[in-house]
PDB file of C-alpha atoms in Angstrom:
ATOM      1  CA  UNK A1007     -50.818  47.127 138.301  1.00 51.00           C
ATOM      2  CA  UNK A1008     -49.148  45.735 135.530  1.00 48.00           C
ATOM      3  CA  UNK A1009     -52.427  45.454 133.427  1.00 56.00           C
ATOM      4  CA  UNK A1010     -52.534  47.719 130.713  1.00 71.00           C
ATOM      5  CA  UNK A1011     -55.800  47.353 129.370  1.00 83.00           C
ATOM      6  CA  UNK A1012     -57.984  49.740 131.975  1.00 90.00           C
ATOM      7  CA  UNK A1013     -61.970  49.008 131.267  1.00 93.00           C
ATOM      8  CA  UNK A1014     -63.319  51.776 133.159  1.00 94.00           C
ATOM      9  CA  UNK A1015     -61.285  54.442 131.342  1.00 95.00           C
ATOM     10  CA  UNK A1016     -61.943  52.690 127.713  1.00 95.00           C
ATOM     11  CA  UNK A1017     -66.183  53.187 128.684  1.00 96.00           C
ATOM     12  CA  UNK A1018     -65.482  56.461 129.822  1.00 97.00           C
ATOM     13  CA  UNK A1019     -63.869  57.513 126.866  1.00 97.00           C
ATOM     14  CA  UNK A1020     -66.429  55.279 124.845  1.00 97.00           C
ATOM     15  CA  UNK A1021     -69.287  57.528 126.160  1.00 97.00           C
ATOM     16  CA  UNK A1022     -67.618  60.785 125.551  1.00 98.00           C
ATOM     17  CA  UNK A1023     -67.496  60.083 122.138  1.00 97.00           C
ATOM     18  CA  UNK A1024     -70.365  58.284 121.417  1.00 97.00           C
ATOM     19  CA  UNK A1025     -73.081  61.532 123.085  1.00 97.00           C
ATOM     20  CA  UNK A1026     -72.258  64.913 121.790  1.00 97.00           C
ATOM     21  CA  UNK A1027     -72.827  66.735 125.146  1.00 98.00           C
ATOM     22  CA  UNK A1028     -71.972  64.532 128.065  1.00 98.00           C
ATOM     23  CA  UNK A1029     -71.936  65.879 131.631  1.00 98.00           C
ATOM     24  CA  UNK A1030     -70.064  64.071 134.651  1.00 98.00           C
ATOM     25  CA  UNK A1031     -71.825  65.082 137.508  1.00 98.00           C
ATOM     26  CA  UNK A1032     -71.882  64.456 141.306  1.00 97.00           C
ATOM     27  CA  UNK A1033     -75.870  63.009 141.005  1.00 97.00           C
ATOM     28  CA  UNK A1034     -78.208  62.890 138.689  1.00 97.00           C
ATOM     29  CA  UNK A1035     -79.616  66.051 136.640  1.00 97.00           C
ATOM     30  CA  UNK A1036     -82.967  65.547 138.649  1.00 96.00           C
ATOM     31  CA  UNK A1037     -81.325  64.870 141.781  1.00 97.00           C
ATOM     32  CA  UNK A1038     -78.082  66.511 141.809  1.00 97.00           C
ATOM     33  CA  UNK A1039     -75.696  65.928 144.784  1.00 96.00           C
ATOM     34  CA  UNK A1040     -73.224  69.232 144.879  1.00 93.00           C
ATOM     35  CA  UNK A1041     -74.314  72.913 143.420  1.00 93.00           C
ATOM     36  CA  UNK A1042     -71.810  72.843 141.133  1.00 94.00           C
ATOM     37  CA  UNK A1043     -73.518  69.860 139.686  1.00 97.00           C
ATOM     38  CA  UNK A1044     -77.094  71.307 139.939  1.00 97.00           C
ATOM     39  CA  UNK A1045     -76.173  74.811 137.857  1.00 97.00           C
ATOM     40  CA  UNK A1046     -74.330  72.972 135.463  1.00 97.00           C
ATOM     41  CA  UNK A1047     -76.988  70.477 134.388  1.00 97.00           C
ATOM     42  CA  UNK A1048     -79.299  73.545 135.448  1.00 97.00           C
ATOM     43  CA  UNK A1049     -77.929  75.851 132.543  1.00 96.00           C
ATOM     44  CA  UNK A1050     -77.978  72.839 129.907  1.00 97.00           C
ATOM     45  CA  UNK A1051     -81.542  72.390 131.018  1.00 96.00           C
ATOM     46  CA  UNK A1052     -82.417  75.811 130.565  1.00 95.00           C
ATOM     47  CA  UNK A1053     -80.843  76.079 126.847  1.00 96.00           C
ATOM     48  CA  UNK A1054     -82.903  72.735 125.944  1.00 95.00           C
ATOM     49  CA  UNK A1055     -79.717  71.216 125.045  1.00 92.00           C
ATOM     50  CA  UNK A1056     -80.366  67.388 125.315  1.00 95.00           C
ATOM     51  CA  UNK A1057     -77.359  65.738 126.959  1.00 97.00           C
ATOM     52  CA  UNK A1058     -75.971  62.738 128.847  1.00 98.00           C
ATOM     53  CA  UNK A1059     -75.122  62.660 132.360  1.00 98.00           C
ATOM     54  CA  UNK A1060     -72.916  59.951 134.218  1.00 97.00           C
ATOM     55  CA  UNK A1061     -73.234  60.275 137.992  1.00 97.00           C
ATOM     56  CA  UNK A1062     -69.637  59.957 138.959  1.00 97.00           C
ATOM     57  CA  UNK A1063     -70.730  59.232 142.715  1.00 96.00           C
ATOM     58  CA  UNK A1064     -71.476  55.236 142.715  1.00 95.00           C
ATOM     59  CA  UNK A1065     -67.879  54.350 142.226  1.00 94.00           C
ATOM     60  CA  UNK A1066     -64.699  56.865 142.986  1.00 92.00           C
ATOM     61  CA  UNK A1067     -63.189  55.158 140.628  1.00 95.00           C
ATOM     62  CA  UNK A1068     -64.974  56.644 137.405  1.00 95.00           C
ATOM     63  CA  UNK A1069     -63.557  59.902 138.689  1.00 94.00           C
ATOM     64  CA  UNK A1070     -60.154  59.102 139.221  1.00 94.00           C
ATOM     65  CA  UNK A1071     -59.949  58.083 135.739  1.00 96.00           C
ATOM     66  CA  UNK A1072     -62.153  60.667 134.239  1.00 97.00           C
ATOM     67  CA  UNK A1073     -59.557  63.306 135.567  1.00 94.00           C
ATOM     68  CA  UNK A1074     -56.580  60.953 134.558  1.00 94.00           C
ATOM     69  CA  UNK A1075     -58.305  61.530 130.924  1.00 95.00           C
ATOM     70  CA  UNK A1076     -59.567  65.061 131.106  1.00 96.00           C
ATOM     71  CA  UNK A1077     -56.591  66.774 132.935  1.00 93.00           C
ATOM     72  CA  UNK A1078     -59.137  68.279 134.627  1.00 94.00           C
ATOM     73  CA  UNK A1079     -59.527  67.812 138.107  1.00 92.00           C
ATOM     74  CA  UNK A1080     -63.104  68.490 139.460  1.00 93.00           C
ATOM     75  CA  UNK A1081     -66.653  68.122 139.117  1.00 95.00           C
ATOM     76  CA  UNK A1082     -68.700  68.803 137.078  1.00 96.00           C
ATOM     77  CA  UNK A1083     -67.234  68.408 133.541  1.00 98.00           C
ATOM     78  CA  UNK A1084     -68.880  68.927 130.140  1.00 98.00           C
ATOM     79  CA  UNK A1085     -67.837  67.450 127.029  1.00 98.00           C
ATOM     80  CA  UNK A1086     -69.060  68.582 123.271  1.00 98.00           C
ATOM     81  CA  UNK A1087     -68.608  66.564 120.233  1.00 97.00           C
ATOM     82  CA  UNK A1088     -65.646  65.128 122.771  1.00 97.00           C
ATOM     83  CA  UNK A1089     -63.867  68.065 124.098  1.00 96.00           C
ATOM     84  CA  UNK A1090     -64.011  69.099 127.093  1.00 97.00           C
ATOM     85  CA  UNK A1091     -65.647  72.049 127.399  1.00 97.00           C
ATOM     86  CA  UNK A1092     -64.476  73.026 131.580  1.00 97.00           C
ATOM     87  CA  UNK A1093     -66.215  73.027 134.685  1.00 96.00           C
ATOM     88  CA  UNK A1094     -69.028  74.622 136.592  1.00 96.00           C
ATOM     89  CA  UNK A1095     -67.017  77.818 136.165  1.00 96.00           C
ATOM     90  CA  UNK A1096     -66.609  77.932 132.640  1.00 97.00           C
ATOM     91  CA  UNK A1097     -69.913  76.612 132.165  1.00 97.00           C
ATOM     92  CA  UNK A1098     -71.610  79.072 134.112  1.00 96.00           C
ATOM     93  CA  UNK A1099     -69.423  82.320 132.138  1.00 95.00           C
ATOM     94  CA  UNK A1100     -70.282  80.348 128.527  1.00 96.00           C
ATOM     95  CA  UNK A1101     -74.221  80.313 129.881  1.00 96.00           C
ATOM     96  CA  UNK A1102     -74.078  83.887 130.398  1.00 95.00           C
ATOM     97  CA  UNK A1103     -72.352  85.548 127.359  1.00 95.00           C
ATOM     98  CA  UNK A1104     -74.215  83.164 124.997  1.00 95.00           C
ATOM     99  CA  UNK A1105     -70.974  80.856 124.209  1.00 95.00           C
ATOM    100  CA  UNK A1106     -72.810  78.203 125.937  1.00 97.00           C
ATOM    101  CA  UNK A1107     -75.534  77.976 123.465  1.00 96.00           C
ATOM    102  CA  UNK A1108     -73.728  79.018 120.445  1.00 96.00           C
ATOM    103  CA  UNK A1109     -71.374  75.809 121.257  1.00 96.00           C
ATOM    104  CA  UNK A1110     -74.523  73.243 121.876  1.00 96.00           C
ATOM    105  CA  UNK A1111     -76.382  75.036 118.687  1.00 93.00           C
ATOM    106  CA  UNK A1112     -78.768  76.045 120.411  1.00 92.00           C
ATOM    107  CA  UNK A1113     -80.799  79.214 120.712  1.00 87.00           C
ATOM    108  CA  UNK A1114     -79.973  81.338 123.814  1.00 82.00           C
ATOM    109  CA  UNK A1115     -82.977  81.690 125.968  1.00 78.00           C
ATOM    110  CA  UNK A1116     -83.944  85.799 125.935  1.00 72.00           C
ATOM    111  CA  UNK A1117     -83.883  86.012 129.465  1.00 60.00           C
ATOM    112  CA  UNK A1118     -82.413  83.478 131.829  1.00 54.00           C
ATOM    113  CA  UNK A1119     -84.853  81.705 133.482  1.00 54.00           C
ATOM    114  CA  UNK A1120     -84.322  79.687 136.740  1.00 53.00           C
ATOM    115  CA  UNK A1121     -84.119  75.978 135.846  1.00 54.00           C
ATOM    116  CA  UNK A1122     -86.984  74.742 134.978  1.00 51.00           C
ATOM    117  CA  UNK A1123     -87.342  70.773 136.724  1.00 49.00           C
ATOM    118  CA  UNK A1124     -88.407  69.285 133.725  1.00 51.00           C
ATOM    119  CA  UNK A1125     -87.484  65.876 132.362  1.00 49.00           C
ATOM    120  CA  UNK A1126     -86.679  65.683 128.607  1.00 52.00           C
ATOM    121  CA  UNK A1127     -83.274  64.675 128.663  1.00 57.00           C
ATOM    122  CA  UNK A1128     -81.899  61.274 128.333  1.00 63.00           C
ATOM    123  CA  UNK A1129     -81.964  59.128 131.252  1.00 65.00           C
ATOM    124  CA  UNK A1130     -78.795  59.603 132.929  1.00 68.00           C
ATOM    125  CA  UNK A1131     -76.115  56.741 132.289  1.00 72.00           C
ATOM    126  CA  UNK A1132     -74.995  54.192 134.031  1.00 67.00           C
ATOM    127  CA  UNK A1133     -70.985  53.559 132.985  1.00 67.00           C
ATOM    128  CA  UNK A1134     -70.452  50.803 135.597  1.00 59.00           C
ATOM    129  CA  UNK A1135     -73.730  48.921 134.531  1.00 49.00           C
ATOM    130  CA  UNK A1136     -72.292  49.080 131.581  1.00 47.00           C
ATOM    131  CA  UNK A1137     -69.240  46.936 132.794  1.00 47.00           C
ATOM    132  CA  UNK A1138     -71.725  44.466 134.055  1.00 40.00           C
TER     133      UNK A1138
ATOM    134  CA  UNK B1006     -56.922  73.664 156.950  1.00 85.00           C
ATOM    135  CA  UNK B1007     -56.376  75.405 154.067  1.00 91.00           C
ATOM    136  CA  UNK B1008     -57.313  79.145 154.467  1.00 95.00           C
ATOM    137  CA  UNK B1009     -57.816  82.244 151.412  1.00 96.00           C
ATOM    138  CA  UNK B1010     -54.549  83.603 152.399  1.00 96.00           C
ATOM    139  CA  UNK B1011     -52.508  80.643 151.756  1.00 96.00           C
ATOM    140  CA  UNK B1012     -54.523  79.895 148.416  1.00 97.00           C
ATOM    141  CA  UNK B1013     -53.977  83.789 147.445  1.00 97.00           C
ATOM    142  CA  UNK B1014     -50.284  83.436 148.223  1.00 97.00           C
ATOM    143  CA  UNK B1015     -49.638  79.770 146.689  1.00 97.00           C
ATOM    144  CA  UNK B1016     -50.816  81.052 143.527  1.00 98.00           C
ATOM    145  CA  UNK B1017     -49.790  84.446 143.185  1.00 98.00           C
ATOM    146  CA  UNK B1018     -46.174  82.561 143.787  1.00 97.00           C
ATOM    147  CA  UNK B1019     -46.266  79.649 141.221  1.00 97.00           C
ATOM    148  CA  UNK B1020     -47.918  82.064 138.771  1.00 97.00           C
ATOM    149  CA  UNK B1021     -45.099  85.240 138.547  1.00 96.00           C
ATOM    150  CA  UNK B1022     -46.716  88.066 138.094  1.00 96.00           C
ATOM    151  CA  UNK B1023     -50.544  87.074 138.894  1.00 97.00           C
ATOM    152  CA  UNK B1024     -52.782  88.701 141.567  1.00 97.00           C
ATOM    153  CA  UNK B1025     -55.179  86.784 143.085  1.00 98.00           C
ATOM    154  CA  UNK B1026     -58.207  87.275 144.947  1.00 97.00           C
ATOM    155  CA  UNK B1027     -59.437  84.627 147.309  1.00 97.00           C
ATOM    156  CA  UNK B1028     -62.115  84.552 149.526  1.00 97.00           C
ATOM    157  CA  UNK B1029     -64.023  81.353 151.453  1.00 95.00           C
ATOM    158  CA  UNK B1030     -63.720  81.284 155.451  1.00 91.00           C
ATOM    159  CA  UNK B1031     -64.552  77.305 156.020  1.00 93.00           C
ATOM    160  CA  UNK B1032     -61.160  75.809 155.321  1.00 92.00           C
ATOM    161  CA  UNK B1033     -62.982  73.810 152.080  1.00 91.00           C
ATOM    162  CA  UNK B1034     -64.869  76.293 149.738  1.00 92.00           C
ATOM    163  CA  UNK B1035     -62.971  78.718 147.777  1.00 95.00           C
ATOM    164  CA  UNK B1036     -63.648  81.946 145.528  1.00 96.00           C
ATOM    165  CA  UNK B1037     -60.757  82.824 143.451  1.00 97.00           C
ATOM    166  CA  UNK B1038     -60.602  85.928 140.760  1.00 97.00           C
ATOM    167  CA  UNK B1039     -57.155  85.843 139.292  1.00 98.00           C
ATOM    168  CA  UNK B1040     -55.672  88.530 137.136  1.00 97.00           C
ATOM    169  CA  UNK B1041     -52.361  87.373 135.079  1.00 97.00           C
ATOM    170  CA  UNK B1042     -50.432  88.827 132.133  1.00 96.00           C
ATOM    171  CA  UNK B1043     -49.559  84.545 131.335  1.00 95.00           C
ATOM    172  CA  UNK B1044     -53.614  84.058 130.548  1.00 96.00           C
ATOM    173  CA  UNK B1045     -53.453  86.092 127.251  1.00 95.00           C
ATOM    174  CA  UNK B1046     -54.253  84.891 124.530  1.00 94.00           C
ATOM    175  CA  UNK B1047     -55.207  81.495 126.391  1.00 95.00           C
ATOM    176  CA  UNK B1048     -58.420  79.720 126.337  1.00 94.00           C
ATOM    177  CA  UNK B1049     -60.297  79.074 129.498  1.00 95.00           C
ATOM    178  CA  UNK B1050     -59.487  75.702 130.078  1.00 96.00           C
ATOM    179  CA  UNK B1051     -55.882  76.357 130.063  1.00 96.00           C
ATOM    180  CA  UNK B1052     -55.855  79.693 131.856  1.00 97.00           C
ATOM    181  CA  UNK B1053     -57.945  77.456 135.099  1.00 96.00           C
ATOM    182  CA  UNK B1054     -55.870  74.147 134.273  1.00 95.00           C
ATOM    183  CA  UNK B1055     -52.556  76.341 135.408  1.00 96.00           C
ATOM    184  CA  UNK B1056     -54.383  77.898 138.129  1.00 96.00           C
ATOM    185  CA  UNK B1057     -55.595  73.889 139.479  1.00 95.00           C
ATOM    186  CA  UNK B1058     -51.968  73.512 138.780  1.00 94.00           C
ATOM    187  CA  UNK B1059     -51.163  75.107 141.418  1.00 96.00           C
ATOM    188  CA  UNK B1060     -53.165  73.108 144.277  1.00 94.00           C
ATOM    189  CA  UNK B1061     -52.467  69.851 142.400  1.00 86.00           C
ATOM    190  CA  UNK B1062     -54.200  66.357 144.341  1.00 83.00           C
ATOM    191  CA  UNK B1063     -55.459  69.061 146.407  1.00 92.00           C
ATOM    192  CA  UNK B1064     -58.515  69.803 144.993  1.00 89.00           C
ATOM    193  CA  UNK B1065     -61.536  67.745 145.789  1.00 80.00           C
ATOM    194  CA  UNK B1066     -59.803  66.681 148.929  1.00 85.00           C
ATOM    195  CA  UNK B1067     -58.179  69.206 150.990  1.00 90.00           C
ATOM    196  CA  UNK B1068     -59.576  71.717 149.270  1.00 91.00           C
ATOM    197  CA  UNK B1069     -63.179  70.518 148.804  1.00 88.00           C
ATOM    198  CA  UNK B1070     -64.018  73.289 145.823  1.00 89.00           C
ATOM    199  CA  UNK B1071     -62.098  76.225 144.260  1.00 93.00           C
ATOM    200  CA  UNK B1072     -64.802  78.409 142.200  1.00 94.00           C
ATOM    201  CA  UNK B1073     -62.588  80.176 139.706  1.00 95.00           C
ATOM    202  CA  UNK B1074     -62.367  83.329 137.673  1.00 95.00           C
ATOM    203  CA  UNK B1075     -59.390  83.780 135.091  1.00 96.00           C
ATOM    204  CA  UNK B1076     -58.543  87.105 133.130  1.00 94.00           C
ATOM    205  CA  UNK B1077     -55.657  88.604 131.805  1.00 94.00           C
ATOM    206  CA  UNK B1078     -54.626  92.102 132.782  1.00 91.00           C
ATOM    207  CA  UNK B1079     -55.371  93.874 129.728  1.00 70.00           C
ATOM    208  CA  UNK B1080     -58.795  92.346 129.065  1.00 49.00           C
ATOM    209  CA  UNK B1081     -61.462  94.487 130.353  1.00 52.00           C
ATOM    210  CA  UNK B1082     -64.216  92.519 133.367  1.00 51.00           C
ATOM    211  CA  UNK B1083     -66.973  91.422 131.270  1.00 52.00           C
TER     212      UNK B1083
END
């Protein structure tokens, strides 16, 4: 491909910056497709951290060039105020020594509870609608 | 297939020095703790980018999922 301009990787990186806490997932935060989805959105759910999610599944594509972008190369991935902040992993370790919240300014929960399926997050996002 | 004692040996070989724990018997799912004197002083991110390194355009295909725990030696298991 000769074409320079890359669309899909310019809304990507659009919605990164544009929503503080932004989590590509396999799913949806309701519906999540892979565990390492479900305890990731699970543990921002639990803090009360609103955040963004971008299923990742409807088009391979969006993941190819959200790990060309990240350097990062699975899923789930969680970006604050556009960084990224690692995967179900790091997530998981940040949840439990308090990191998690302290980075999301949020207070930590005094005992972890299981997630809670409770809406109050945005609606998850749709990148390739967004490409019409 | 890939199996934990290929994934324990392929790192503890790129990364000189490291010891690596791997377990996961289905050829796709991996558990790795890895121990190595390069992840002081580095954050997270880095200390698992150089371990994905390792298994690079593998991961997600060939090696469906690789759940990962970094520390350096000196740092004590919190």
């Amino acid at each position: 491909m000769s074409d320079e301009t890359n669309p899909l990787r310019d809304a990507i990186r659009e919605a990164i910056d544009e929503n503080p806490v932004i989590l590509f997932m396999k799913g949806t935060p309701d519906q999540p497709m892979c565990g390492y989805s479900a305890r990731t959105a699970a543990a921002l759910q639990t803090l009360g951290a609103p955040f963004a999610a971008v299923d990742i599944l409807p088009d391979p594509r969006i993941r190819q060039e959200l790990s060309a972008l990240s350097n990062w190369p699975t899923i789930p991935q969680l970006f604050v105020r556009g960084e990224l902040i690692g995967g179900a992993d790091i997530v998981a370790e940040m949840y439990e020594t308090g990191e998690l919240a302290q980075v999301l300014g949020v207070e930590q929960p005094s005992a972890p509870e299981p997630p809670a399926a409770e809406g109050g997050q945005a609606p998850p996002l749709s990148i390739e609608n967004r490409l019409g | 297939m890939a199996t934990s004692e290929e994934l324990k040996q392929r790192i503890e070989t790129a990364i000189p020095g490291s010891s690596a724990q791997v377990t996961g018997d289905d050829g796709h799912h991996f558990e790795a703790v890895v121990v190595a004197p390069q992840f002081e002083g580095m954050s997270r991110i880095a200390q698992h980018r150089l371990v994905y390194d390792v298994f690079e355009g593998e991961l997600g295909g060939r090696i469906h999922a690789l759940s990962l725990q970094t520390k350096a030696p000196a740092r004590t298991s919190s």
